[in-house]
Coordinates of C-alpha atoms in Angstrom, one line a residue:
Chain A
M608 CA 40.7 -10.4 14.6
H609 CA 40.9 -12.4 17.8
S610 CA 40.7 -9.5 20.2
L611 CA 38.7 -9.6 23.4
G612 CA 36.1 -7.3 22.0
Y613 CA 35.5 -9.5 19.0
R614 CA 35.2 -12.6 21.1
T615 CA 32.8 -11.0 23.6
N616 CA 30.7 -9.8 20.7
A617 CA 30.6 -13.2 19.1
L618 CA 29.8 -14.9 22.4
L619 CA 27.0 -12.4 23.2
T620 CA 25.5 -12.7 19.8
F621 CA 25.5 -16.5 20.0
A622 CA 24.0 -16.5 23.5
V623 CA 21.2 -14.1 22.5
T624 CA 20.4 -16.1 19.3
V625 CA 20.3 -19.4 21.3
L626 CA 18.0 -17.9 23.9
A627 CA 15.7 -16.4 21.3
L628 CA 15.5 -19.8 19.5
M629 CA 14.7 -21.6 22.8
C630 CA 12.0 -19.1 23.6
G631 CA 10.5 -19.6 20.2
M632 CA 10.6 -23.4 20.5
A633 CA 9.1 -23.3 24.0
S634 CA 6.2 -21.2 22.6
L635 CA 5.7 -23.4 19.6
S636 CA 5.7 -26.5 21.8
D637 CA 2.5 -25.2 23.3
N638 CA 0.7 -26.1 20.1
L639 CA 1.4 -29.8 20.7
N640 CA -0.8 -29.7 23.8
F641 CA -4.5 -30.5 23.1
P642 CA -6.3 -29.5 26.3
S643 CA -9.6 -30.9 27.4
P644 CA -10.8 -28.7 30.2
S645 CA -14.2 -29.0 31.9
A646 CA -16.3 -26.7 33.9
Q647 CA -19.7 -26.6 35.7
V648 CA -21.4 -23.7 37.1
K649 CA -24.6 -23.7 39.2
V650 CA -26.5 -20.7 40.4
L651 CA -27.5 -21.8 43.9
N652 CA -29.3 -18.7 45.0
I653 CA -30.4 -15.2 43.9
N654 CA -29.5 -13.3 47.1
W655 CA -31.3 -10.2 46.1
F656 CA -32.6 -8.6 42.9
K657 CA -33.6 -5.0 42.8
K658 CA -33.9 -1.8 40.8
Q659 CA -31.4 0.8 41.8
P660 CA -32.6 4.4 42.3
N661 CA -31.1 5.2 38.8
A662 CA -33.4 2.5 37.3
N663 CA -30.7 0.0 36.6
D664 CA -31.3 -3.6 37.6
Q665 CA -28.8 -5.2 39.9
V666 CA -28.6 -8.8 41.1
S667 CA -26.5 -10.6 43.6
M668 CA -26.2 -14.4 43.3
T669 CA -24.5 -17.3 44.9
L670 CA -22.5 -19.4 42.5
N671 CA -21.0 -22.9 42.7
I672 CA -18.1 -23.2 40.3
S673 CA -16.2 -26.4 39.7
A674 CA -13.6 -26.8 37.0
D675 CA -10.8 -29.1 35.9
L676 CA -8.2 -27.0 34.0
Q677 CA -5.2 -29.2 34.6
S678 CA -4.8 -30.1 31.0
L679 CA -4.2 -26.4 30.1
F680 CA -0.8 -26.5 31.9
T681 CA 2.4 -27.2 30.0
W682 CA 6.0 -26.6 30.9
N683 CA 5.7 -23.1 29.3
T684 CA 2.7 -22.1 31.4
K685 CA 3.2 -19.4 34.0
Q686 CA -0.4 -19.1 35.1
V687 CA -4.0 -19.4 33.9
F688 CA -6.4 -16.6 34.4
V689 CA -10.0 -17.9 34.6
F690 CA -13.2 -15.9 34.8
L691 CA -16.9 -16.4 34.7
A692 CA -18.9 -13.9 32.6
A693 CA -22.6 -13.3 32.2
E694 CA -23.7 -12.6 28.7
Y695 CA -27.1 -11.5 27.4
E696 CA -28.8 -9.3 24.9
T697 CA -31.1 -6.4 25.6
P698 CA -33.0 -4.0 23.3
K699 CA -30.3 -1.4 24.0
N700 CA -27.2 -3.6 23.7
S701 CA -26.6 -6.4 21.3
L702 CA -24.1 -7.7 23.8
N703 CA -23.7 -7.3 27.5
Q704 CA -20.7 -9.1 28.9
I705 CA -20.0 -8.8 32.6
S706 CA -17.3 -10.5 34.5
L707 CA -18.8 -12.0 37.7
W708 CA -15.9 -13.8 39.2
D709 CA -12.2 -14.4 38.4
A710 CA -9.2 -16.1 39.7
I711 CA -5.5 -16.7 38.9
I712 CA -4.4 -20.3 38.9
P713 CA -0.7 -20.3 39.6
S714 CA 0.0 -24.0 39.1
K715 CA -1.3 -27.3 37.9
E716 CA -2.0 -28.5 41.4
H717 CA -4.5 -25.7 41.9
A718 CA -6.2 -26.2 38.5
K719 CA -8.8 -28.6 39.7
F720 CA -11.0 -26.6 42.1
W721 CA -14.4 -26.2 43.5
I722 CA -15.7 -22.9 44.9
H723 CA -18.8 -21.6 46.5
T724 CA -19.0 -17.8 46.1
S725 CA -21.2 -14.8 45.5
N726 CA -20.4 -12.7 42.5
K727 CA -17.2 -10.7 43.0
Y728 CA -18.1 -8.0 40.5
R729 CA -21.4 -6.3 40.4
F730 CA -24.0 -7.6 38.0
I731 CA -25.8 -4.5 36.8
D732 CA -27.8 -3.9 33.7
Q733 CA -27.8 -0.7 31.7
G734 CA -31.5 -0.3 32.2
S735 CA -34.1 -2.5 33.7
N736 CA -34.2 -5.5 31.5
L737 CA -33.1 -8.2 33.9
R738 CA -36.5 -9.6 35.0
G739 CA -37.0 -13.0 33.5
K740 CA -33.9 -12.4 31.3
E741 CA -32.3 -15.4 29.8
Y742 CA -28.5 -15.3 30.0
N743 CA -25.4 -17.4 29.3
L744 CA -22.8 -18.1 31.8
T745 CA -19.4 -18.5 30.1
M746 CA -16.3 -19.8 31.6
H747 CA -13.3 -18.1 30.0
W748 CA -9.6 -18.9 30.5
H749 CA -6.5 -17.2 29.3
V750 CA -3.3 -19.2 29.4
M751 CA -0.3 -16.9 30.2
P752 CA 2.9 -18.4 29.0
K753 CA 6.4 -18.1 30.5
T754 CA 7.3 -16.8 27.1
G755 CA 5.6 -16.5 23.7
K756 CA 2.0 -16.7 22.5
M757 CA -1.0 -16.4 24.8
F758 CA -3.9 -18.8 24.4
A759 CA -7.6 -18.3 25.3
D760 CA -10.8 -20.3 25.1
K761 CA -14.2 -20.7 26.8
I762 CA -17.0 -23.0 27.6
V763 CA -20.5 -21.5 27.1
M764 CA -23.3 -22.6 29.5
P765 CA -26.6 -21.3 28.1
G766 CA -30.1 -21.4 29.4
H767 CA -29.9 -19.6 32.7
R768 CA -32.8 -17.4 33.6
L769 CA -33.3 -14.6 36.2
P770 CA -36.4 -14.5 38.3
E771 CA -39.5 -12.7 37.0
E772 CA -39.9 -10.5 40.1
Y773 CA -37.5 -8.4 42.2
R774 CA -36.7 -9.8 45.6
Chain B
M831 CA 60.3 11.7 -4.1
G832 CA 57.6 10.2 -6.2
W833 CA 57.4 7.0 -4.1
V834 CA 56.7 8.9 -0.9
A835 CA 53.7 10.6 -2.3
D836 CA 52.6 7.3 -3.8
T837 CA 52.8 5.5 -0.5
L838 CA 51.1 8.3 1.3
H839 CA 48.3 8.2 -1.2
S840 CA 47.9 4.5 -1.0
V841 CA 47.7 4.7 2.8
T842 CA 45.2 7.4 2.9
S843 CA 43.0 5.8 0.3
I844 CA 43.0 2.5 2.3
Q845 CA 42.0 4.4 5.4
L846 CA 39.3 6.3 3.5
R847 CA 38.0 3.1 2.1
E848 CA 37.9 1.5 5.5
L849 CA 36.2 4.5 7.0
F850 CA 33.5 4.3 4.3
N851 CA 33.1 0.6 5.0
H852 CA 32.6 1.4 8.7
F853 CA 30.0 4.0 7.9
I854 CA 28.2 1.7 5.6
S855 CA 28.1 -1.1 8.2
L856 CA 26.9 1.4 10.8
G857 CA 24.2 2.6 8.4
L858 CA 23.2 -1.1 7.7
I859 CA 22.7 -1.7 11.4
V860 CA 20.5 1.4 11.8
T861 CA 18.4 0.7 8.7
S862 CA 17.9 -3.0 9.4
A863 CA 16.6 -2.1 12.9
L864 CA 14.3 0.4 11.3
V865 CA 13.1 -2.2 8.7
I866 CA 12.4 -4.7 11.5
W867 CA 10.4 -2.1 13.4
K868 CA 8.4 -1.0 10.3
V869 CA 7.7 -4.7 9.4
L870 CA 6.4 -5.3 12.9
I871 CA 4.1 -2.3 12.5
C872 CA 2.8 -3.6 9.2
V873 CA 2.2 -7.2 10.5
S874 CA 0.6 -6.2 13.8
G875 CA -1.4 -3.3 12.5
C876 CA -0.4 -1.2 15.5
Q877 CA 1.4 2.1 15.7
S878 CA 3.6 0.7 18.5
P879 CA 3.6 -3.1 18.1
V880 CA 5.7 -3.7 21.3
V881 CA 5.1 -2.3 24.7
V882 CA 7.1 -2.5 27.9
V883 CA 5.1 -3.2 31.1
I884 CA 6.1 -0.5 33.6
S885 CA 3.7 -1.1 36.5
A886 CA 2.9 -4.1 38.7
S887 CA -0.8 -3.9 38.2
M888 CA -0.9 -7.1 36.1
E889 CA 1.2 -9.2 38.5
P890 CA 1.9 -12.1 38.6
G891 CA 1.1 -12.5 34.9
F892 CA 3.2 -9.5 33.7
G893 CA 5.8 -7.8 35.8
R894 CA 7.7 -4.6 35.4
G895 CA 10.2 -5.0 32.5
D896 CA 8.3 -7.6 30.6
I897 CA 7.5 -7.1 26.9
L898 CA 4.1 -7.5 25.2
F899 CA 3.5 -7.9 21.5
L900 CA 0.4 -6.2 20.3
H901 CA -2.0 -6.9 17.5
T902 CA -4.9 -4.9 16.1
S903 CA -7.6 -6.8 14.3
K904 CA -11.1 -6.3 13.1
D905 CA -12.3 -8.8 15.8
P906 CA -14.3 -6.9 18.4
I907 CA -12.8 -6.5 21.9
R908 CA -14.3 -9.0 24.4
A909 CA -14.1 -9.5 28.1
G910 CA -10.9 -11.2 29.1
D911 CA -8.8 -9.6 26.4
I912 CA -5.7 -7.8 27.6
V913 CA -5.7 -4.4 25.9
V914 CA -3.4 -1.5 25.8
Y915 CA -5.2 1.8 26.1
N916 CA -4.5 5.5 26.2
I917 CA -6.6 7.9 28.1
D918 CA -7.1 11.2 26.3
G919 CA -4.6 13.8 27.6
K920 CA -2.4 11.2 29.2
D921 CA 0.6 9.9 27.3
I922 CA 1.4 6.7 29.2
P923 CA -0.3 3.7 27.7
I924 CA -1.8 1.2 30.2
V925 CA -2.0 -2.6 29.9
H926 CA -5.1 -4.0 31.6
R927 CA -7.7 -6.7 31.2
V928 CA -11.2 -6.1 29.9
I929 CA -13.9 -7.1 32.5
E930 CA -17.0 -5.7 31.0
V931 CA -18.3 -5.0 27.5
R932 CA -21.5 -3.3 26.3
E933 CA -22.1 -3.3 22.6
R934 CA -24.8 -1.0 21.3
Q935 CA -27.6 -2.6 19.2
N936 CA -27.5 -0.6 16.0
T937 CA -24.2 1.3 15.9
E938 CA -22.2 -1.7 17.3
E939 CA -20.2 0.9 19.4
A940 CA -18.5 -0.9 22.2
Y941 CA -18.2 0.4 25.8
I942 CA -15.4 -1.2 27.6
L943 CA -14.4 -1.4 31.3
T944 CA -10.9 -2.6 32.3
K945 CA -9.1 -3.7 35.4
G946 CA -5.6 -4.8 36.4
D947 CA -5.4 -8.4 37.6
N948 CA -3.5 -7.2 40.6
N949 CA -5.6 -4.2 41.4
P950 CA -8.5 -4.4 43.9
S951 CA -10.9 -2.4 41.8
D952 CA -11.7 -1.5 38.2
D953 CA -10.1 1.3 36.3
R954 CA -12.8 4.0 36.5
V955 CA -10.6 5.8 39.0
M956 CA -7.8 6.0 36.4
Y957 CA -10.0 7.3 33.6
N958 CA -10.7 11.0 33.2
P959 CA -13.1 12.5 35.7
G960 CA -16.7 11.6 34.6
Q961 CA -15.4 9.0 32.1
K962 CA -17.1 5.7 32.7
W963 CA -16.1 3.6 29.7
L964 CA -13.3 3.1 27.2
Q965 CA -14.2 3.2 23.6
E966 CA -12.6 1.9 20.4
H967 CA -10.4 4.9 19.8
H968 CA -8.8 4.6 23.2
I969 CA -7.6 1.0 22.5
M970 CA -4.2 0.8 20.9
G971 CA -4.1 -3.0 20.6
R972 CA -4.5 -6.3 22.1
A973 CA -1.7 -8.3 23.7
V974 CA -1.0 -11.5 21.9
G975 CA 2.6 -12.4 22.9
F976 CA 4.8 -12.2 25.9
L977 CA 8.6 -12.0 26.4
P978 CA 9.9 -11.7 30.0
Y979 CA 12.6 -9.2 31.3
V980 CA 13.8 -7.8 27.9
G981 CA 12.1 -4.5 28.6
W982 CA 14.4 -3.8 31.5
V983 CA 16.9 -2.4 29.0
T984 CA 14.5 0.4 28.0
I985 CA 13.3 1.0 31.6
I986 CA 16.8 1.5 32.8
M987 CA 17.6 3.7 29.9
T988 CA 14.6 6.0 30.5
D989 CA 15.4 6.1 34.2
I990 CA 19.0 7.0 33.6
P991 CA 19.1 9.0 30.3
V992 CA 22.9 9.4 30.4
L993 CA 23.3 5.7 30.0
K994 CA 21.5 5.9 26.7
Y995 CA 24.0 8.3 25.2
I996 CA 27.0 6.4 26.6
L997 CA 25.6 3.2 25.1
I998 CA 25.0 4.8 21.7
G999 CA 28.4 6.4 21.8
A1000 CA 30.2 3.2 22.7
L1001 CA 28.4 1.2 20.0
G1002 CA 29.2 3.8 17.4
L1003 CA 32.8 3.9 18.5
L1004 CA 33.0 0.1 18.4
V1005 CA 31.6 -0.1 14.9
L1006 CA 33.9 2.6 13.6
T1007 CA 37.1 1.2 15.2
M1008 CA 36.4 -2.4 14.6
K1009 CA 38.9 -4.1 12.3
E1010 CA 37.4 -6.3 9.6

């Protein structure tokens, strides 16, 4: 009844139960945080804009991204993954979603930032539909927790337009 | 001599009863584990609702030994989602993030490109030769929850298979010999 094995078992079971409960509570407490993040993106320059030999349009641009994501961080937040995607429609595809830039924000201190960059991933169309194309830039973020449920949201910035001619 | 036989009989019947009790409790443990697993499959809609991260390609978000809970839903896959996919002919599922989606106008077929957060380039090098995109049938599920370190148990057990048998044997022995 009160053997070593029995006590170890009881202690282990109790420890695991408490740990599981604490993980669950930490994850649930994330729901009490109502974040109010903000982001602005400016396309400063179209560096070049051309048709590849295989007839797909490709564009390189310089972006100015500023964001304040500090309110996303809670005590259960391990990191925030943030990325900027271009989204547009073509006759071929009802949705084209291309990640242009991304970053990992490891802590709240780094969550208010300002960056001047060209697109990190290639902005290529499947076809040559990009001349004069209107597109959305969308700032997405994924909150990765220390434990529990993951959260994601976005800010859509519509009304960007690519130039009418290659350059 | 009647009382000797009686005593012997009572002793063996008690032991038999105890033995049955032990087997029933062992069976209960096994079946409840099975029930939990099957319920998870039903709730998540995935064939394998829990995966263990085995590579460092999603560091520092997910490290080796962390556990991800998957979910399959009707919602289309979008850029940013962390998906688990299986390349045809390879049996190790991979957990990476979607960075590009092309959805066809009429068929609504989606073509998906993935990348590990910690990898310098996208996953085309890991797909089959000539394969440029993932499609819906490659995707096993979308990661929705995260639990750190718990997966080390399974990693250690697959690395050292003997340990698995020792553990199962020890647990079985413990259940069978434990006094009420």
